[in-house]
Amino acid sequence: MSTDAPQIGSTMLAERFYAATREVKLEQIPVPEPGPGEVLIKVAYCGICHSDLSLIDGNFPSRVPVITQGHEVAGTVAKLGLGVNQWQVGDRVIPSAGRACLKCRNCLRGNFAACLNLNLMAFAFDGGWAEYVVAGAIGCTRIPDNVPMEQAALLADAVSTPFAAVVRTAQVHLGNAVGIWGVGGVGTHLVQLTKLAGGVPIIAVDINDVALERALRLGADYAFRSDDPDLLGKIAEATGGRMLDVAFDAVGITATARQAVASLDSNGQVITVGMSAQSIDAGSFMEFSLLRKQVKGHLGYQVQDIGILAELLSRGRLDLTESISEIVPLSEIHRGIEMLEKKTNNPIRILVKP
Ligand SMILES: [Zn+2]
Ligand SMILES: [Zn+2]
């Protein structure tokens, strides 16, 4: 697709995070130039992710003194760097948030997808809470014509990370009994993708009744409160006594991991997707060895997962309409950040529109 190239100004509005003072500022900065092998993308929408908040509150270390945040971008190619011939101005794309370091032992073997030191957009280089962002031409995913830009922005992490947890780490398949602890932003997509993968039954566990109602609407067969003293009994009843083949812990605290492990069938696995500094403390060696239970950590996704999800959206297999909780203009980025921090109206994803 090609359109008339719009005029690109010399400066643009961008959010800037200052590591020393932890300040988030809106500034006019020069529009960046795409280098060789790179494209300049006009940002249509960019998600606000918990990992963006973790940089602001200091839970993630800063790698550079000042950076533009936001790593969940959908937009249109606005300018091509030297040697780029696979894209045209006007193409709708989702850029990859990760750039292989080209130096670690996996990169040196050519296994770039397994890079041990990925440079991440919004952490190592400037991201998409801005009018424009520069990204590698390789790693961009084309957005099908019938997929709305807002939904495309969700694919760059918010849906692709749960996708990789379901398909790659857990390898959920037809007939697996699945439990999902925490049905907020990540967990809601785990429910939808587990359903696509053939999980049955799908059991949502949370302390928030609104989130549990939503999980039922989006595909869960059961919704139980995590503070229910008979939670394990209810899971046993729902699964006909089998218990769970796969339990996703999208919360990532000791209490949820313990419940998830206790709910497993023999050979069952807990996949940790949520993160905190707490310990897993998942039970006795007796319980693990006798029942051959497993706990696996999950992080991230592969670039091709974005393309798979784009096709699922395009062909109507996946509907993410309900995942866009709010769209805030870039000029109101502070309000968007605060809404996610305070979980105002139980958001799945809040998007920024430059
Ligand atoms: Zn993210
Ligand atoms: Zn590497």
Tab-separated table of C-alpha atoms and ligand atoms in Angstrom:
chain	number	residue	atom	x	y	z
A	1	MET	CA	0.000	0.000	0.000
A	2	SER	CA	1.327	3.407	-0.798
A	3	THR	CA	-0.129	6.802	-0.061
A	4	ASP	CA	0.954	10.355	-0.666
A	5	ALA	CA	3.894	10.910	1.641
A	6	PRO	CA	2.773	13.364	4.309
A	7	GLN	CA	5.066	16.227	5.185
A	8	ILE	CA	7.311	15.361	8.121
A	9	GLY	CA	8.103	18.325	10.351
A	10	SER	CA	11.520	18.909	11.917
A	11	THR	CA	10.367	18.469	15.520
A	12	MET	CA	7.798	16.282	17.236
A	13	LEU	CA	6.034	15.853	20.549
A	14	ALA	CA	7.553	13.042	22.647
A	15	GLU	CA	7.349	11.730	26.189
A	16	ARG	CA	10.812	11.775	27.807
A	17	PHE	CA	11.712	9.837	30.960
A	18	TYR	CA	14.638	11.179	32.988
A	19	ALA	CA	16.290	8.388	34.997
A	20	ALA	CA	18.072	10.611	37.532
A	21	THR	CA	14.896	12.358	38.729
A	22	ARG	CA	12.326	9.748	37.547
A	23	GLU	CA	10.443	12.558	35.853
A	24	VAL	CA	8.124	12.048	32.889
A	25	LYS	CA	8.081	15.137	30.651
A	26	LEU	CA	6.459	16.075	27.356
A	27	GLU	CA	8.930	17.823	25.068
A	28	GLN	CA	9.427	18.926	21.478
A	29	ILE	CA	12.457	17.028	20.157
A	30	PRO	CA	13.923	16.586	16.666
A	31	VAL	CA	12.226	13.959	14.486
A	32	PRO	CA	14.758	11.081	14.371
A	33	GLU	CA	16.422	10.027	11.103
A	34	PRO	CA	16.243	6.360	10.114
A	35	GLY	CA	19.745	4.905	9.683
A	36	PRO	CA	20.756	2.212	7.179
A	37	GLY	CA	18.364	-0.729	7.416
A	38	GLU	CA	15.888	1.270	9.491
A	39	VAL	CA	12.483	2.862	8.895
A	40	LEU	CA	10.840	5.927	10.412
A	41	ILE	CA	7.318	5.039	11.572
A	42	LYS	CA	4.513	7.532	12.175
A	43	VAL	CA	2.972	6.203	15.375
A	44	ALA	CA	-0.799	5.628	15.196
A	45	TYR	CA	-1.141	4.072	18.659
A	46	CYS	CA	1.237	2.845	21.352
A	47	GLY	CA	0.259	0.802	24.407
A	48	ILE	CA	1.015	1.629	28.033
A	49	CYS	CA	2.500	-1.506	29.596
A	50	HIS	CA	3.322	-2.480	33.190
A	51	SER	CA	6.986	-2.692	32.189
A	52	ASP	CA	6.867	1.018	31.265
A	53	LEU	CA	5.637	1.711	34.804
A	54	SER	CA	8.439	-0.495	36.191
A	55	LEU	CA	11.036	1.760	34.566
A	56	ILE	CA	9.371	4.849	36.038
A	57	ASP	CA	9.130	3.430	39.566
A	58	GLY	CA	12.678	2.038	39.464
A	59	ASN	CA	11.834	-1.693	39.531
A	60	PHE	CA	13.565	-1.995	36.139
A	61	PRO	CA	17.037	-0.433	35.968
A	62	SER	CA	17.585	2.459	33.564
A	63	ARG	CA	20.094	1.788	30.798
A	64	VAL	CA	20.251	5.355	29.500
A	65	PRO	CA	19.809	8.727	31.281
A	66	VAL	CA	16.866	9.882	29.149
A	67	ILE	CA	14.577	7.932	26.854
A	68	THR	CA	11.215	8.033	25.087
A	69	GLN	CA	9.074	5.239	26.533
A	70	GLY	CA	6.436	2.997	24.911
A	71	HIS	CA	7.220	-0.255	23.090
A	72	GLU	CA	3.829	-1.429	21.790
A	73	VAL	CA	3.576	0.462	18.506
A	74	ALA	CA	1.386	0.291	15.422
A	75	GLY	CA	1.868	2.892	12.709
A	76	THR	CA	2.712	3.684	9.098
A	77	VAL	CA	6.119	3.802	7.450
A	78	ALA	CA	6.965	7.491	6.927
A	79	LYS	CA	10.541	7.344	5.644
A	80	LEU	CA	13.038	4.681	4.545
A	81	GLY	CA	16.653	4.452	5.690
A	82	LEU	CA	19.479	3.607	3.300
A	83	GLY	CA	19.158	0.190	1.670
A	84	VAL	CA	15.581	-0.475	2.782
A	85	ASN	CA	13.606	-1.903	-0.129
A	86	GLN	CA	11.147	-4.289	1.544
A	87	TRP	CA	8.818	-1.502	2.745
A	88	GLN	CA	7.182	1.531	1.152
A	89	VAL	CA	6.088	4.817	2.641
A	90	GLY	CA	2.479	4.330	3.816
A	91	ASP	CA	2.807	0.632	4.714
A	92	ARG	CA	1.059	-0.222	7.994
A	93	VAL	CA	3.427	-2.015	10.359
A	94	ILE	CA	4.095	-3.235	13.881
A	95	PRO	CA	7.804	-2.814	14.679
A	96	SER	CA	9.655	-5.389	16.755
A	97	ALA	CA	10.487	-4.089	20.227
A	98	GLY	CA	13.661	-6.179	20.471
A	99	ARG	CA	16.937	-5.763	18.572
A	100	ALA	CA	19.466	-8.591	18.749
A	101	CYS	CA	22.751	-7.435	20.303
A	102	LEU	CA	24.865	-9.212	17.618
A	103	LYS	CA	27.552	-9.845	20.295
A	104	CYS	CA	26.308	-12.529	22.726
A	105	ARG	CA	27.108	-16.246	22.311
A	106	ASN	CA	23.692	-16.980	20.735
A	107	CYS	CA	23.949	-14.059	18.283
A	108	LEU	CA	27.471	-15.157	17.315
A	109	ARG	CA	25.992	-18.556	16.390
A	110	GLY	CA	23.333	-16.850	14.252
A	111	ASN	CA	20.520	-17.634	16.710
A	112	PHE	CA	19.329	-14.016	16.882
A	113	ALA	CA	15.868	-14.978	18.181
A	114	ALA	CA	17.569	-16.343	21.320
A	115	CYS	CA	19.731	-13.240	21.887
A	116	LEU	CA	20.759	-13.089	25.543
A	117	ASN	CA	21.094	-9.321	25.628
A	118	LEU	CA	18.236	-7.948	23.498
A	119	ASN	CA	18.215	-4.180	23.141
A	120	LEU	CA	14.618	-3.242	23.887
A	121	MET	CA	12.663	-0.325	22.501
A	122	ALA	CA	11.849	2.162	25.281
A	123	PHE	CA	14.640	0.761	27.478
A	124	ALA	CA	17.766	0.792	25.271
A	125	PHE	CA	16.522	3.012	22.426
A	126	ASP	CA	13.688	5.536	21.985
A	127	GLY	CA	10.141	4.196	21.854
A	128	GLY	CA	6.667	5.075	20.641
A	129	TRP	CA	5.150	7.586	23.048
A	130	ALA	CA	6.007	10.090	20.348
A	131	GLU	CA	4.798	11.162	16.927
A	132	TYR	CA	7.526	9.119	15.231
A	133	VAL	CA	9.751	6.169	16.139
A	134	VAL	CA	12.721	4.571	14.348
A	135	ALA	CA	12.784	0.763	14.050
A	136	GLY	CA	14.689	-1.922	12.168
A	137	ALA	CA	13.156	-2.686	8.751
A	138	ILE	CA	13.751	-6.364	9.484
A	139	GLY	CA	11.391	-7.379	12.267
A	140	CYS	CA	8.477	-5.177	11.224
A	141	THR	CA	5.209	-7.053	10.700
A	142	ARG	CA	2.697	-5.953	8.040
A	143	ILE	CA	-0.767	-5.167	9.428
A	144	PRO	CA	-3.517	-6.739	7.274
A	145	ASP	CA	-5.806	-4.103	5.683
A	146	ASN	CA	-8.869	-5.185	7.648
A	147	VAL	CA	-7.164	-5.087	11.070
A	148	PRO	CA	-7.733	-1.792	12.899
A	149	MET	CA	-4.572	0.055	14.014
A	150	GLU	CA	-5.766	0.090	17.643
A	151	GLN	CA	-5.936	-3.702	17.733
A	152	ALA	CA	-2.612	-4.007	15.895
A	153	ALA	CA	-0.908	-2.058	18.696
A	154	LEU	CA	-1.993	-4.783	21.144
A	155	LEU	CA	-0.048	-7.417	19.216
A	156	ALA	CA	3.364	-5.942	20.004
A	157	ASP	CA	3.466	-7.465	23.523
A	158	ALA	CA	0.089	-7.376	25.293
A	159	VAL	CA	-1.220	-10.308	23.233
A	160	SER	CA	2.013	-11.789	21.834
A	161	THR	CA	3.526	-12.501	25.270
A	162	PRO	CA	0.452	-14.512	26.382
A	163	PHE	CA	0.407	-16.147	22.917
A	164	ALA	CA	3.975	-17.401	23.355
A	165	ALA	CA	3.161	-18.557	26.904
A	166	VAL	CA	0.232	-20.651	25.616
A	167	VAL	CA	1.740	-21.938	22.370
A	168	ARG	CA	5.498	-22.120	23.032
A	169	THR	CA	6.114	-22.485	26.766
A	170	ALA	CA	3.002	-24.399	27.894
A	171	GLN	CA	2.173	-25.971	24.507
A	172	VAL	CA	-1.506	-26.077	25.442
A	173	HIS	CA	-3.428	-28.438	23.208
A	174	LEU	CA	-6.946	-29.697	22.597
A	175	GLY	CA	-8.433	-31.122	25.778
A	176	ASN	CA	-6.028	-29.622	28.314
A	177	ALA	CA	-7.655	-28.474	31.542
A	178	VAL	CA	-6.324	-24.958	32.118
A	179	GLY	CA	-6.419	-22.545	35.051
A	180	ILE	CA	-5.475	-18.862	34.818
A	181	TRP	CA	-4.609	-16.958	37.988
A	182	GLY	CA	-5.082	-13.219	37.495
A	183	VAL	CA	-7.396	-12.212	34.634
A	184	GLY	CA	-6.304	-8.606	34.118
A	185	GLY	CA	-4.448	-7.435	30.997
A	186	VAL	CA	-2.287	-10.537	30.460
A	187	GLY	CA	-4.684	-13.087	31.938
A	188	THR	CA	-7.641	-11.989	29.809
A	189	HIS	CA	-5.620	-12.710	26.663
A	190	LEU	CA	-4.496	-16.043	28.168
A	191	VAL	CA	-8.192	-16.959	28.457
A	192	GLN	CA	-8.899	-16.066	24.801
A	193	LEU	CA	-5.779	-17.777	23.413
A	194	THR	CA	-6.178	-20.887	25.581
A	195	LYS	CA	-9.696	-21.187	24.204
A	196	LEU	CA	-8.351	-20.954	20.629
A	197	ALA	CA	-5.758	-23.620	21.471
A	198	GLY	CA	-8.491	-25.995	22.634
A	199	GLY	CA	-8.166	-25.814	26.418
A	200	VAL	CA	-11.176	-27.352	28.178
A	201	PRO	CA	-12.327	-26.515	30.745
A	202	ILE	CA	-10.832	-23.038	31.214
A	203	ILE	CA	-10.927	-21.791	34.802
A	204	ALA	CA	-10.309	-18.137	35.681
A	205	VAL	CA	-9.164	-17.317	39.236
A	206	ASP	CA	-9.024	-13.767	40.588
A	207	ILE	CA	-10.084	-11.642	43.568
A	208	ASN	CA	-11.770	-9.075	41.335
A	209	ASP	CA	-15.401	-9.905	40.484
A	210	VAL	CA	-15.479	-7.508	37.506
A	211	ALA	CA	-12.421	-9.198	35.976
A	212	LEU	CA	-13.964	-12.642	36.612
A	213	GLU	CA	-17.211	-11.624	34.871
A	214	ARG	CA	-15.204	-10.392	31.887
A	215	ALA	CA	-13.212	-13.657	31.757
A	216	LEU	CA	-16.482	-15.616	31.557
A	217	ARG	CA	-17.664	-13.370	28.727
A	218	LEU	CA	-14.398	-13.871	26.807
A	219	GLY	CA	-14.279	-17.640	27.008
A	220	ALA	CA	-13.657	-19.010	30.515
A	221	ASP	CA	-15.938	-21.891	31.525
A	222	TYR	CA	-15.626	-21.167	35.251
A	223	ALA	CA	-14.640	-18.159	37.328
A	224	PHE	CA	-13.594	-18.701	40.944
A	225	ARG	CA	-12.426	-16.275	43.604
A	226	SER	CA	-8.876	-16.919	44.787
A	227	ASP	CA	-9.915	-16.254	48.395
A	228	ASP	CA	-12.564	-18.994	48.258
A	229	PRO	CA	-11.540	-21.491	50.989
A	230	ASP	CA	-12.901	-24.303	48.797
A	231	LEU	CA	-11.029	-23.216	45.620
A	232	LEU	CA	-9.288	-26.585	45.178
A	233	GLY	CA	-12.564	-28.447	45.716
A	234	LYS	CA	-14.243	-26.316	43.048
A	235	ILE	CA	-11.413	-26.923	40.575
A	236	ALA	CA	-11.665	-30.670	41.290
A	237	GLU	CA	-15.406	-30.557	40.639
A	238	ALA	CA	-15.011	-28.518	37.441
A	239	THR	CA	-12.442	-30.960	36.034
A	240	GLY	CA	-14.218	-34.152	37.106
A	241	GLY	CA	-11.472	-34.788	39.661
A	242	ARG	CA	-8.608	-34.564	37.124
A	243	MET	CA	-7.301	-31.166	38.220
A	244	LEU	CA	-5.256	-28.993	35.808
A	245	ASP	CA	-2.844	-29.859	33.034
A	246	VAL	CA	-1.667	-26.257	32.778
A	247	ALA	CA	-1.936	-23.421	35.304
A	248	PHE	CA	-0.820	-19.930	34.297
A	249	ASP	CA	0.203	-17.608	37.109
A	250	ALA	CA	-0.281	-14.152	35.616
A	251	VAL	CA	-0.030	-12.545	39.066
A	252	GLY	CA	3.401	-13.796	40.082
A	253	ILE	CA	3.269	-13.824	43.882
A	254	THR	CA	3.889	-16.664	46.375
A	255	ALA	CA	0.198	-17.145	47.182
A	256	THR	CA	-0.962	-17.546	43.561
A	257	ALA	CA	1.945	-19.822	42.582
A	258	ARG	CA	1.183	-22.062	45.578
A	259	GLN	CA	-2.494	-22.328	44.632
A	260	ALA	CA	-1.603	-23.011	41.000
A	261	VAL	CA	0.843	-25.820	41.895
A	262	ALA	CA	-1.658	-27.365	44.330
A	263	SER	CA	-4.257	-27.440	41.527
A	264	LEU	CA	-2.136	-29.511	39.121
A	265	ASP	CA	-2.853	-33.008	37.905
A	266	SER	CA	0.164	-35.355	37.794
A	267	ASN	CA	2.568	-34.189	35.058
A	268	GLY	CA	0.847	-30.796	35.167
A	269	GLN	CA	2.780	-27.594	34.760
A	270	VAL	CA	2.615	-24.104	36.181
A	271	ILE	CA	3.753	-21.346	33.831
A	272	THR	CA	4.761	-18.132	35.594
A	273	VAL	CA	3.974	-15.080	33.472
A	274	GLY	CA	3.524	-12.485	36.222
A	275	MET	CA	6.542	-11.036	37.993
A	276	SER	CA	7.469	-9.906	41.490
A	277	ALA	CA	10.443	-10.178	43.851
A	278	GLN	CA	8.587	-12.768	45.986
A	279	SER	CA	9.733	-16.415	46.157
A	280	ILE	CA	7.843	-19.177	44.410
A	281	ASP	CA	7.824	-21.562	47.438
A	282	ALA	CA	5.763	-24.015	45.429
A	283	GLY	CA	5.442	-27.010	47.763
A	284	SER	CA	7.259	-30.107	48.990
A	285	PHE	CA	9.747	-32.264	47.080
A	286	MET	CA	7.375	-35.136	47.846
A	287	GLU	CA	4.542	-33.409	46.015
A	288	PHE	CA	6.751	-32.513	43.051
A	289	SER	CA	8.485	-35.869	42.599
A	290	LEU	CA	5.514	-38.147	43.259
A	291	LEU	CA	3.229	-36.205	40.913
A	292	ARG	CA	5.991	-35.105	38.488
A	293	LYS	CA	4.867	-31.493	38.672
A	294	GLN	CA	6.709	-28.742	36.804
A	295	VAL	CA	7.111	-24.998	37.147
A	296	LYS	CA	8.359	-23.005	34.133
A	297	GLY	CA	9.056	-19.309	33.758
A	298	HIS	CA	7.888	-17.452	30.662
A	299	LEU	CA	9.024	-14.184	29.091
A	300	GLY	CA	8.381	-12.458	25.785
A	301	TYR	CA	7.556	-13.786	22.331
A	302	GLN	CA	9.113	-14.270	18.919
A	303	VAL	CA	8.636	-11.763	16.107
A	304	GLN	CA	6.739	-14.295	13.987
A	305	ASP	CA	4.122	-14.588	16.751
A	306	ILE	CA	2.958	-11.057	15.885
A	307	GLY	CA	2.301	-12.150	12.291
A	308	ILE	CA	0.353	-15.225	13.438
A	309	LEU	CA	-1.822	-13.059	15.678
A	310	ALA	CA	-2.342	-10.511	12.879
A	311	GLU	CA	-3.682	-13.323	10.684
A	312	LEU	CA	-5.955	-14.623	13.465
A	313	LEU	CA	-7.379	-11.092	13.795
A	314	SER	CA	-7.673	-10.623	10.053
A	315	ARG	CA	-9.586	-13.884	9.608
A	316	GLY	CA	-11.907	-13.178	12.500
A	317	ARG	CA	-10.629	-15.970	14.749
A	318	LEU	CA	-9.679	-13.561	17.514
A	319	ASP	CA	-11.567	-10.480	18.648
A	320	LEU	CA	-9.691	-7.917	20.723
A	321	THR	CA	-12.357	-5.195	20.672
A	322	GLU	CA	-12.806	-5.421	24.413
A	323	SER	CA	-9.056	-5.171	25.060
A	324	ILE	CA	-8.884	-1.461	24.265
A	325	SER	CA	-9.954	0.029	27.566
A	326	GLU	CA	-9.097	3.661	26.888
A	327	ILE	CA	-7.298	5.842	24.328
A	328	VAL	CA	-5.530	8.947	25.662
A	329	PRO	CA	-3.852	11.653	23.554
A	330	LEU	CA	-0.061	11.858	23.932
A	331	SER	CA	-0.522	15.277	25.542
A	332	GLU	CA	-2.328	13.452	28.394
A	333	ILE	CA	0.258	10.683	28.864
A	334	HIS	CA	0.474	11.393	32.604
A	335	ARG	CA	-3.245	10.616	32.955
A	336	GLY	CA	-2.820	7.356	31.019
A	337	ILE	CA	0.083	6.260	33.226
A	338	GLU	CA	-1.911	7.065	36.362
A	339	MET	CA	-4.945	5.118	35.112
A	340	LEU	CA	-2.826	1.991	34.659
A	341	GLU	CA	-1.096	2.485	38.022
A	342	LYS	CA	-4.431	2.796	39.811
A	343	LYS	CA	-6.135	0.178	37.580
A	344	THR	CA	-8.966	2.674	36.991
A	345	ASN	CA	-11.939	0.737	35.514
A	346	ASN	CA	-9.893	-2.550	35.416
A	347	PRO	CA	-8.106	-1.763	32.144
A	348	ILE	CA	-6.858	-4.465	29.758
A	349	ARG	CA	-4.871	-2.016	27.620
A	350	ILE	CA	-4.703	1.771	27.598
A	351	LEU	CA	-3.378	3.197	24.318
A	352	VAL	CA	-1.628	6.487	23.626
A	353	LYS	CA	-2.528	8.340	20.420
A	354	PRO	CA	0.103	10.898	19.342
B	1	ZN	ZN	4.759	-4.309	27.021
B	2	ZN	ZN	22.713	-11.239	21.292
